[in-house]
Short mmCIF file of N, CA and C in Angstrom, two decimals:
data_model
loop_
_atom_site.label_atom_id
_atom_site.label_comp_id
_atom_site.label_asym_id
_atom_site.label_seq_id
_atom_site.Cartn_x
_atom_site.Cartn_y
_atom_site.Cartn_z
N MET V 1 0.77 -1.33 -0.15
CA MET V 1 -0.08 -0.05 0.03
C MET V 1 1.04 1.20 -0.02
N LYS V 2 1.95 1.20 0.67
CA LYS V 2 2.88 2.48 0.88
C LYS V 2 3.35 2.81 -0.50
N PRO V 3 3.71 1.98 -1.36
CA PRO V 3 4.36 2.40 -2.63
C PRO V 3 3.37 3.03 -3.56
N LEU V 4 2.04 2.28 -3.46
CA LEU V 4 1.10 3.07 -4.29
C LEU V 4 0.74 4.33 -3.80
N LEU V 5 0.61 4.80 -2.67
CA LEU V 5 0.37 5.86 -1.90
C LEU V 5 1.65 7.09 -2.29
N ALA V 6 2.93 6.43 -2.16
CA ALA V 6 3.67 7.23 -2.73
C ALA V 6 3.99 7.61 -4.07
N MET V 7 3.40 6.82 -4.98
CA MET V 7 3.30 7.04 -6.36
C MET V 7 2.28 8.19 -6.53
N PHE V 8 1.11 8.04 -5.86
CA PHE V 8 -0.03 8.96 -5.94
C PHE V 8 0.41 10.25 -5.51
N PHE V 9 1.06 10.56 -4.60
CA PHE V 9 1.70 11.87 -4.07
C PHE V 9 2.67 12.52 -4.73
N SER V 10 3.70 11.60 -5.33
CA SER V 10 4.63 12.14 -6.32
C SER V 10 3.91 12.53 -7.54
N THR V 11 3.06 11.90 -8.14
CA THR V 11 2.42 12.23 -9.30
C THR V 11 1.53 13.57 -8.87
N ALA V 12 0.73 13.53 -7.86
CA ALA V 12 -0.25 14.71 -7.59
C ALA V 12 0.72 16.00 -7.29
N SER V 13 2.08 15.81 -6.88
CA SER V 13 2.63 17.15 -6.67
C SER V 13 3.24 17.59 -7.90
N ARG V 14 3.33 16.71 -9.14
CA ARG V 14 3.96 17.19 -10.34
C ARG V 14 2.92 18.24 -11.21
N GLN V 15 3.54 19.17 -11.83
CA GLN V 15 2.78 19.88 -12.55
C GLN V 15 2.99 19.53 -14.09
N PRO V 16 2.09 19.22 -15.00
CA PRO V 16 2.16 19.14 -16.41
C PRO V 16 3.11 20.41 -17.06
N VAL V 17 3.84 20.02 -18.07
CA VAL V 17 4.47 20.87 -18.84
C VAL V 17 3.58 21.69 -19.85
N TRP V 18 3.64 23.05 -19.87
CA TRP V 18 3.02 23.80 -20.86
C TRP V 18 3.85 24.28 -21.80
N TYR V 19 3.73 24.08 -23.18
CA TYR V 19 4.47 24.44 -24.15
C TYR V 19 3.91 25.78 -24.69
N VAL V 20 4.80 26.67 -25.43
CA VAL V 20 4.31 27.84 -25.86
C VAL V 20 4.73 27.88 -27.31
N ASP V 21 5.45 26.84 -27.93
CA ASP V 21 6.10 26.80 -29.33
C ASP V 21 5.23 25.52 -29.83
N PHE V 22 4.44 25.82 -30.79
CA PHE V 22 3.43 24.69 -31.42
C PHE V 22 4.43 23.55 -31.88
N GLU V 23 5.57 23.69 -32.74
CA GLU V 23 6.22 22.71 -33.30
C GLU V 23 6.84 21.66 -32.26
N LYS V 24 7.35 22.36 -31.14
CA LYS V 24 7.90 21.61 -30.00
C LYS V 24 6.81 20.86 -29.54
N ALA V 25 5.65 21.27 -29.22
CA ALA V 25 4.48 20.56 -28.69
C ALA V 25 4.13 19.56 -29.65
N ARG V 26 3.97 19.69 -30.75
CA ARG V 26 3.65 18.76 -31.84
C ARG V 26 4.67 17.65 -31.92
N LYS V 27 5.88 17.97 -32.05
CA LYS V 27 6.90 17.00 -32.02
C LYS V 27 6.89 16.11 -30.43
N ALA V 28 6.59 16.79 -29.62
CA ALA V 28 6.49 15.90 -28.32
C ALA V 28 5.33 14.98 -28.25
N ALA V 29 4.22 15.50 -28.73
CA ALA V 29 2.85 14.71 -29.01
C ALA V 29 3.19 13.51 -29.71
N SER V 30 3.86 13.65 -30.65
CA SER V 30 4.29 12.55 -31.89
C SER V 30 5.05 11.66 -31.17
N ARG V 31 6.12 12.12 -30.44
CA ARG V 31 7.01 11.22 -29.87
C ARG V 31 6.83 10.22 -28.76
N LEU V 32 5.75 11.09 -28.00
CA LEU V 32 5.21 10.46 -26.64
C LEU V 32 3.81 9.56 -26.99
N ASN V 33 3.38 9.76 -28.36
CA ASN V 33 1.95 9.16 -28.65
C ASN V 33 1.01 9.83 -27.79
N LYS V 34 0.93 11.02 -27.72
CA LYS V 34 -0.21 11.75 -26.67
C LYS V 34 -0.84 12.79 -27.64
N LEU V 35 -2.05 13.11 -27.26
CA LEU V 35 -3.03 14.12 -27.80
C LEU V 35 -2.36 15.45 -27.45
N MET V 36 -2.75 16.62 -27.86
CA MET V 36 -2.37 17.92 -27.60
C MET V 36 -3.70 18.63 -27.31
N VAL V 37 -3.42 19.54 -26.29
CA VAL V 37 -4.47 20.50 -26.00
C VAL V 37 -3.90 21.91 -26.28
N LEU V 38 -4.39 22.66 -27.03
CA LEU V 38 -4.36 24.22 -27.20
C LEU V 38 -5.32 24.89 -26.54
N ASN V 39 -4.71 25.77 -25.39
CA ASN V 39 -5.49 26.67 -24.58
C ASN V 39 -5.41 28.03 -25.36
N PHE V 40 -6.25 28.63 -25.66
CA PHE V 40 -6.25 30.26 -26.24
C PHE V 40 -6.66 30.90 -25.03
N CYS V 41 -5.85 31.97 -24.85
CA CYS V 41 -6.16 32.91 -23.68
C CYS V 41 -5.65 34.13 -23.97
N GLY V 42 -5.74 35.01 -23.05
CA GLY V 42 -5.01 36.23 -23.02
C GLY V 42 -4.33 36.83 -21.71
N ALA V 43 -3.03 36.69 -21.51
CA ALA V 43 -2.69 37.05 -20.23
C ALA V 43 -2.94 38.40 -19.94
N GLY V 44 -3.32 38.81 -18.77
CA GLY V 44 -3.46 40.28 -18.33
C GLY V 44 -4.62 40.70 -18.45
N TRP V 45 -5.66 40.24 -19.32
CA TRP V 45 -6.84 40.63 -19.69
C TRP V 45 -7.98 39.82 -19.84
N ASP V 46 -7.68 38.60 -19.78
CA ASP V 46 -8.71 37.55 -19.92
C ASP V 46 -9.11 36.84 -18.61
N GLU V 47 -10.27 37.73 -17.83
CA GLU V 47 -10.45 37.04 -16.57
C GLU V 47 -11.24 35.71 -16.46
N ALA V 48 -12.02 35.72 -17.61
CA ALA V 48 -12.62 34.20 -17.82
C ALA V 48 -11.70 33.42 -18.16
N GLY V 49 -10.66 33.58 -18.82
CA GLY V 49 -9.57 32.52 -19.17
C GLY V 49 -8.90 32.08 -17.88
N GLU V 50 -8.68 33.15 -16.80
CA GLU V 50 -8.11 32.76 -15.57
C GLU V 50 -9.19 31.90 -14.69
N SER V 51 -10.36 32.13 -14.74
CA SER V 51 -11.39 31.15 -14.06
C SER V 51 -11.30 29.87 -14.62
N TRP V 52 -11.25 29.86 -16.02
CA TRP V 52 -11.21 28.43 -16.83
C TRP V 52 -9.93 27.82 -16.44
N LYS V 53 -8.86 28.56 -16.21
CA LYS V 53 -7.43 27.94 -15.80
C LYS V 53 -7.62 27.08 -14.36
N GLU V 54 -8.25 28.14 -13.59
CA GLU V 54 -8.42 27.48 -11.91
C GLU V 54 -9.26 26.58 -11.85
N GLU V 55 -10.55 26.48 -12.74
CA GLU V 55 -11.48 25.40 -12.52
C GLU V 55 -10.94 24.09 -13.27
N LEU V 56 -10.39 24.17 -14.40
CA LEU V 56 -10.18 22.92 -15.25
C LEU V 56 -8.64 22.51 -15.19
N PHE V 57 -7.61 23.48 -15.64
CA PHE V 57 -6.27 23.19 -15.80
C PHE V 57 -5.63 23.00 -14.50
N ASP V 58 -6.03 23.49 -13.28
CA ASP V 58 -5.51 23.52 -12.01
C ASP V 58 -6.14 22.49 -11.20
N ASN V 59 -7.16 21.83 -11.78
CA ASN V 59 -7.71 20.75 -11.00
C ASN V 59 -6.98 19.46 -10.85
N ASP V 60 -6.85 19.02 -9.86
CA ASP V 60 -5.90 17.74 -9.40
C ASP V 60 -6.13 16.68 -10.50
N ALA V 61 -7.35 16.26 -10.74
CA ALA V 61 -7.63 15.15 -11.67
C ALA V 61 -7.16 15.42 -12.98
N PHE V 62 -7.33 16.67 -13.61
CA PHE V 62 -7.16 16.99 -14.91
C PHE V 62 -5.36 16.92 -14.85
N ARG V 63 -4.79 17.57 -13.76
CA ARG V 63 -3.33 17.72 -13.82
C ARG V 63 -2.74 16.14 -14.05
N LEU V 64 -3.41 15.12 -13.18
CA LEU V 64 -3.08 13.64 -13.31
C LEU V 64 -3.09 13.17 -14.89
N PHE V 65 -4.25 13.49 -15.21
CA PHE V 65 -4.75 12.99 -16.50
C PHE V 65 -3.78 13.60 -17.66
N ALA V 66 -3.40 14.77 -17.66
CA ALA V 66 -2.60 15.55 -18.53
C ALA V 66 -1.26 14.93 -18.34
N ILE V 67 -0.58 15.00 -17.13
CA ILE V 67 0.63 14.42 -17.09
C ILE V 67 0.85 13.10 -18.02
N LYS V 68 -0.11 12.03 -17.73
CA LYS V 68 0.07 10.81 -18.30
C LYS V 68 -0.48 10.85 -19.86
N ASN V 69 -1.18 11.58 -20.34
CA ASN V 69 -1.96 11.49 -21.68
C ASN V 69 -1.54 12.82 -22.55
N LEU V 70 -1.51 13.73 -22.24
CA LEU V 70 -1.58 15.11 -23.04
C LEU V 70 -0.24 16.02 -23.17
N VAL V 71 -0.13 16.56 -24.17
CA VAL V 71 0.70 17.63 -24.34
C VAL V 71 -0.06 18.75 -24.36
N LEU V 72 0.47 19.74 -23.22
CA LEU V 72 -0.34 20.87 -23.19
C LEU V 72 0.47 22.23 -23.93
N MET V 73 -0.37 23.10 -24.47
CA MET V 73 0.06 24.32 -25.13
C MET V 73 -0.72 25.44 -24.66
N ASN V 74 -0.11 26.50 -24.25
CA ASN V 74 -0.65 27.73 -23.92
C ASN V 74 -0.69 28.71 -25.19
N VAL V 75 -1.79 29.07 -25.68
CA VAL V 75 -1.66 30.01 -26.86
C VAL V 75 -2.04 31.49 -26.22
N ASP V 76 -1.13 32.26 -25.98
CA ASP V 76 -1.38 33.41 -25.41
C ASP V 76 -1.45 34.47 -26.52
N MET V 77 -2.61 35.17 -26.49
CA MET V 77 -2.80 36.17 -27.37
C MET V 77 -2.39 37.57 -27.23
N ASN V 78 -1.76 37.64 -25.95
CA ASN V 78 -1.21 38.94 -25.69
C ASN V 78 0.51 39.02 -25.69
N LEU V 79 0.95 37.90 -26.20
CA LEU V 79 2.53 37.98 -26.35
C LEU V 79 3.15 39.02 -26.73
N ASN V 80 2.55 39.68 -28.07
CA ASN V 80 3.26 40.70 -28.48
C ASN V 80 3.28 41.96 -27.70
N LYS V 81 2.54 41.98 -26.62
CA LYS V 81 2.50 43.34 -25.80
C LYS V 81 3.48 43.00 -24.70
N ILE V 82 4.03 41.82 -24.51
CA ILE V 82 4.78 41.41 -23.18
C ILE V 82 6.26 41.80 -23.54
N LYS V 83 6.91 41.32 -24.35
CA LYS V 83 8.24 41.35 -24.54
C LYS V 83 8.74 41.25 -26.10
N SER V 84 9.45 42.02 -26.54
CA SER V 84 9.82 42.25 -28.27
C SER V 84 10.35 40.84 -28.32
N PHE V 85 11.17 40.02 -27.77
CA PHE V 85 11.83 38.65 -27.99
C PHE V 85 10.70 37.77 -28.13
N LEU V 86 9.51 37.88 -27.84
CA LEU V 86 8.51 37.08 -28.01
C LEU V 86 7.66 37.12 -29.18
N LYS V 87 7.95 38.16 -30.14
CA LYS V 87 7.25 38.53 -31.32
C LYS V 87 7.09 37.37 -32.14
N PRO V 88 8.25 36.46 -32.48
CA PRO V 88 8.04 35.24 -33.31
C PRO V 88 6.94 34.34 -32.77
N LEU V 89 6.90 34.10 -31.35
CA LEU V 89 5.89 33.41 -30.84
C LEU V 89 4.37 34.04 -31.16
N ALA V 90 4.43 35.27 -30.92
CA ALA V 90 3.26 36.07 -31.12
C ALA V 90 2.62 35.83 -32.65
N ALA V 91 3.38 35.90 -33.69
CA ALA V 91 2.94 35.64 -34.86
C ALA V 91 2.52 34.13 -35.14
N GLU V 92 3.30 33.16 -34.38
CA GLU V 92 2.76 31.88 -34.44
C GLU V 92 1.44 31.71 -33.77
N HIS V 93 1.14 32.30 -32.72
CA HIS V 93 -0.04 32.10 -31.85
C HIS V 93 -1.13 33.06 -32.56
N LYS V 94 -0.87 33.86 -33.37
CA LYS V 94 -2.00 34.54 -34.20
C LYS V 94 -2.31 33.61 -35.42
N MET V 95 -1.32 32.92 -36.07
CA MET V 95 -1.70 31.85 -36.89
C MET V 95 -2.47 30.70 -36.51
N LEU V 96 -2.13 30.19 -35.33
CA LEU V 96 -2.93 29.05 -34.63
C LEU V 96 -4.17 29.56 -34.30
N ALA V 97 -4.37 30.85 -33.79
CA ALA V 97 -5.71 31.29 -33.76
C ALA V 97 -6.53 31.38 -34.69
N ASN V 98 -5.78 31.87 -35.95
CA ASN V 98 -6.84 31.84 -37.20
C ASN V 98 -7.26 30.63 -37.77
N LYS V 99 -6.34 29.46 -37.46
CA LYS V 99 -6.52 28.10 -37.96
C LYS V 99 -7.59 27.44 -36.84
N TYR V 100 -7.37 27.49 -35.74
CA TYR V 100 -7.99 26.60 -34.79
C TYR V 100 -9.16 27.45 -33.96
N ASN V 101 -9.16 28.79 -33.97
CA ASN V 101 -9.96 29.65 -33.11
C ASN V 101 -10.44 30.81 -33.99
N PRO V 102 -10.98 30.47 -35.29
CA PRO V 102 -11.34 31.71 -36.12
C PRO V 102 -12.23 32.78 -35.79
N GLU V 103 -13.14 32.48 -34.70
CA GLU V 103 -14.02 33.29 -34.18
C GLU V 103 -13.26 34.06 -33.11
N HIS V 104 -12.10 33.56 -32.54
CA HIS V 104 -11.38 34.46 -31.63
C HIS V 104 -12.22 34.53 -30.29
N GLN V 105 -12.59 33.09 -29.62
CA GLN V 105 -13.26 33.28 -28.50
C GLN V 105 -12.16 32.86 -27.35
N PHE V 106 -12.54 33.59 -26.24
CA PHE V 106 -11.52 33.33 -25.10
C PHE V 106 -12.45 33.19 -23.72
N PRO V 107 -12.17 32.15 -22.87
CA PRO V 107 -10.91 31.11 -23.23
C PRO V 107 -11.60 30.22 -24.45
N PHE V 108 -10.81 29.48 -25.03
CA PHE V 108 -11.00 28.31 -26.09
C PHE V 108 -10.03 27.35 -25.83
N THR V 109 -10.60 26.16 -26.09
CA THR V 109 -9.58 24.94 -25.75
C THR V 109 -9.78 23.92 -26.91
N VAL V 110 -8.79 23.62 -27.46
CA VAL V 110 -8.92 22.60 -28.66
C VAL V 110 -8.05 21.38 -28.44
N LEU V 111 -8.60 20.16 -28.83
CA LEU V 111 -7.88 19.05 -28.62
C LEU V 111 -7.37 18.61 -30.05
N LEU V 112 -6.21 18.28 -30.16
CA LEU V 112 -5.61 17.90 -31.43
C LEU V 112 -4.78 16.51 -31.38
N ASP V 113 -4.92 15.83 -32.51
CA ASP V 113 -3.90 14.73 -32.66
C ASP V 113 -2.56 15.12 -32.80
N ALA V 114 -1.68 14.28 -32.95
CA ALA V 114 -0.27 14.66 -33.02
C ALA V 114 0.14 15.23 -34.33
N ARG V 115 -0.89 15.24 -35.32
CA ARG V 115 -0.48 15.72 -36.67
C ARG V 115 -1.19 17.11 -36.77
N GLY V 116 -1.71 17.69 -35.65
CA GLY V 116 -2.44 18.87 -35.79
C GLY V 116 -3.76 18.87 -36.17
N ASN V 117 -4.60 17.45 -36.36
CA ASN V 117 -5.93 17.57 -36.74
C ASN V 117 -6.86 17.76 -35.61
N GLU V 118 -7.80 18.66 -35.59
CA GLU V 118 -8.70 18.89 -34.52
C GLU V 118 -9.72 17.82 -34.27
N LEU V 119 -9.72 17.45 -32.94
CA LEU V 119 -10.55 16.14 -32.58
C LEU V 119 -11.77 16.81 -31.99
N THR V 120 -11.67 17.91 -30.97
CA THR V 120 -12.76 18.53 -30.48
C THR V 120 -12.50 19.74 -29.96
N HIS V 121 -13.42 20.60 -29.52
CA HIS V 121 -13.02 22.04 -28.74
C HIS V 121 -14.10 22.16 -27.61
N TRP V 122 -13.65 23.01 -26.86
CA TRP V 122 -14.66 23.52 -25.69
C TRP V 122 -14.33 24.83 -25.53
N SER V 123 -15.35 25.71 -25.32
CA SER V 123 -15.58 26.99 -24.78
C SER V 123 -16.07 27.23 -23.56
N LEU V 124 -15.94 28.45 -22.85
CA LEU V 124 -16.22 28.79 -21.48
C LEU V 124 -17.90 28.68 -21.60
N SER V 125 -18.35 29.01 -22.81
CA SER V 125 -19.91 29.19 -22.80
C SER V 125 -20.55 27.78 -22.74
N GLN V 126 -19.72 26.56 -22.73
CA GLN V 126 -20.36 25.29 -22.66
C GLN V 126 -20.46 24.85 -21.30
N GLN V 127 -19.98 25.62 -20.16
CA GLN V 127 -20.04 25.44 -18.81
C GLN V 127 -19.46 23.96 -18.50
N MET V 128 -18.24 23.76 -18.97
CA MET V 128 -17.36 22.57 -19.06
C MET V 128 -16.95 22.26 -17.56
N SER V 129 -17.27 21.43 -16.89
CA SER V 129 -16.59 21.13 -15.39
C SER V 129 -15.25 20.19 -15.89
N ALA V 130 -14.52 20.35 -14.75
CA ALA V 130 -13.18 19.56 -15.08
C ALA V 130 -13.59 18.12 -15.21
N GLU V 131 -14.54 17.39 -14.33
CA GLU V 131 -14.95 16.09 -14.61
C GLU V 131 -15.60 15.68 -15.86
N LYS V 132 -16.41 16.71 -16.62
CA LYS V 132 -16.98 16.39 -17.73
C LYS V 132 -15.79 16.43 -18.85
N CYS V 133 -14.69 17.34 -18.76
CA CYS V 133 -13.90 17.49 -19.70
C CYS V 133 -12.89 16.33 -19.52
N ILE V 134 -12.64 15.79 -18.45
CA ILE V 134 -11.84 14.55 -18.23
C ILE V 134 -12.45 13.39 -18.90
N SER V 135 -13.83 13.12 -18.76
CA SER V 135 -14.65 12.08 -19.28
C SER V 135 -14.54 12.22 -20.82
N ASP V 136 -14.89 13.20 -21.44
CA ASP V 136 -14.59 13.52 -22.59
C ASP V 136 -13.28 13.18 -23.46
N LEU V 137 -12.29 13.83 -22.61
CA LEU V 137 -10.93 13.35 -23.01
C LEU V 137 -10.57 11.97 -22.89
N THR V 138 -10.98 11.34 -21.98
CA THR V 138 -10.75 9.93 -21.69
C THR V 138 -11.47 9.24 -22.97
N LYS V 139 -12.58 9.44 -23.13
CA LYS V 139 -13.44 8.65 -24.40
C LYS V 139 -12.47 8.75 -25.66
N ILE V 140 -12.16 10.17 -26.00
CA ILE V 140 -11.52 10.60 -27.09
C ILE V 140 -9.91 9.91 -27.32
N TYR V 141 -9.47 9.97 -26.01
CA TYR V 141 -7.92 9.29 -25.74
C TYR V 141 -8.00 8.05 -26.20
N PHE V 142 -8.78 7.18 -25.58
CA PHE V 142 -8.67 5.83 -25.74
C PHE V 142 -9.12 5.45 -27.12
N ASN V 143 -10.21 6.23 -27.71
CA ASN V 143 -10.60 5.93 -29.13
C ASN V 143 -9.38 5.97 -29.93
N GLN V 144 -8.75 7.21 -29.88
CA GLN V 144 -7.46 7.40 -30.61
C GLN V 144 -6.42 6.43 -30.63
N SER V 145 -6.20 5.91 -29.29
CA SER V 145 -5.19 4.97 -28.97
C SER V 145 -5.75 3.64 -29.74
N SER V 146 -6.76 3.37 -29.61
CA SER V 146 -6.98 2.28 -30.29
C SER V 146 -6.81 2.27 -31.82
N ILE V 147 -7.27 3.45 -32.54
CA ILE V 147 -6.99 3.61 -33.85
C ILE V 147 -5.44 3.55 -34.13
N LEU V 148 -4.57 4.41 -33.27
CA LEU V 148 -3.25 4.17 -33.59
C LEU V 148 -2.78 2.74 -33.47
N ARG V 149 -3.31 1.92 -32.58
CA ARG V 149 -2.88 0.55 -32.55
C ARG V 149 -3.12 -0.34 -33.67
N LEU V 150 -4.39 0.05 -34.46
CA LEU V 150 -4.74 -0.64 -35.52
C LEU V 150 -3.71 -0.24 -36.84
N VAL V 151 -3.33 1.03 -36.87
CA VAL V 151 -2.66 1.68 -37.97
C VAL V 151 -1.03 1.07 -37.81
N LYS V 152 -0.61 0.99 -36.69
CA LYS V 152 0.65 0.61 -36.55
C LYS V 152 1.02 -1.03 -36.79
#
């Protein structure tokens, strides 16, 4: 029992990695055979995004699921106003928003496969709880895993 408890606490205290570069996130998802989550937000002005982050991404159950199954990417739409050295990332984030979030909703979260194909998306207007999101992610993840096993 002690090893199981130690494993739970060591995993529970870990934080998932959040990428800011799409190509690095995509390569990690491909290498690790994981799905990608793109979270569109606006640092400093997106209060709903902060609430979404606290309710969903800071949720212990979501963090545990993400560490094992997802590659996370934060697509901050305020990068060009933060630091000039982030301008290349700002251009990439704008391109990602145009492709995956053309209505520019905030907060907005997209689930992709490792090739960048959209599997589903969520917006705050859907009143998505962390539990519902994890349930949806689990169904999609295991369906995708089954497909990948058949393809390989």
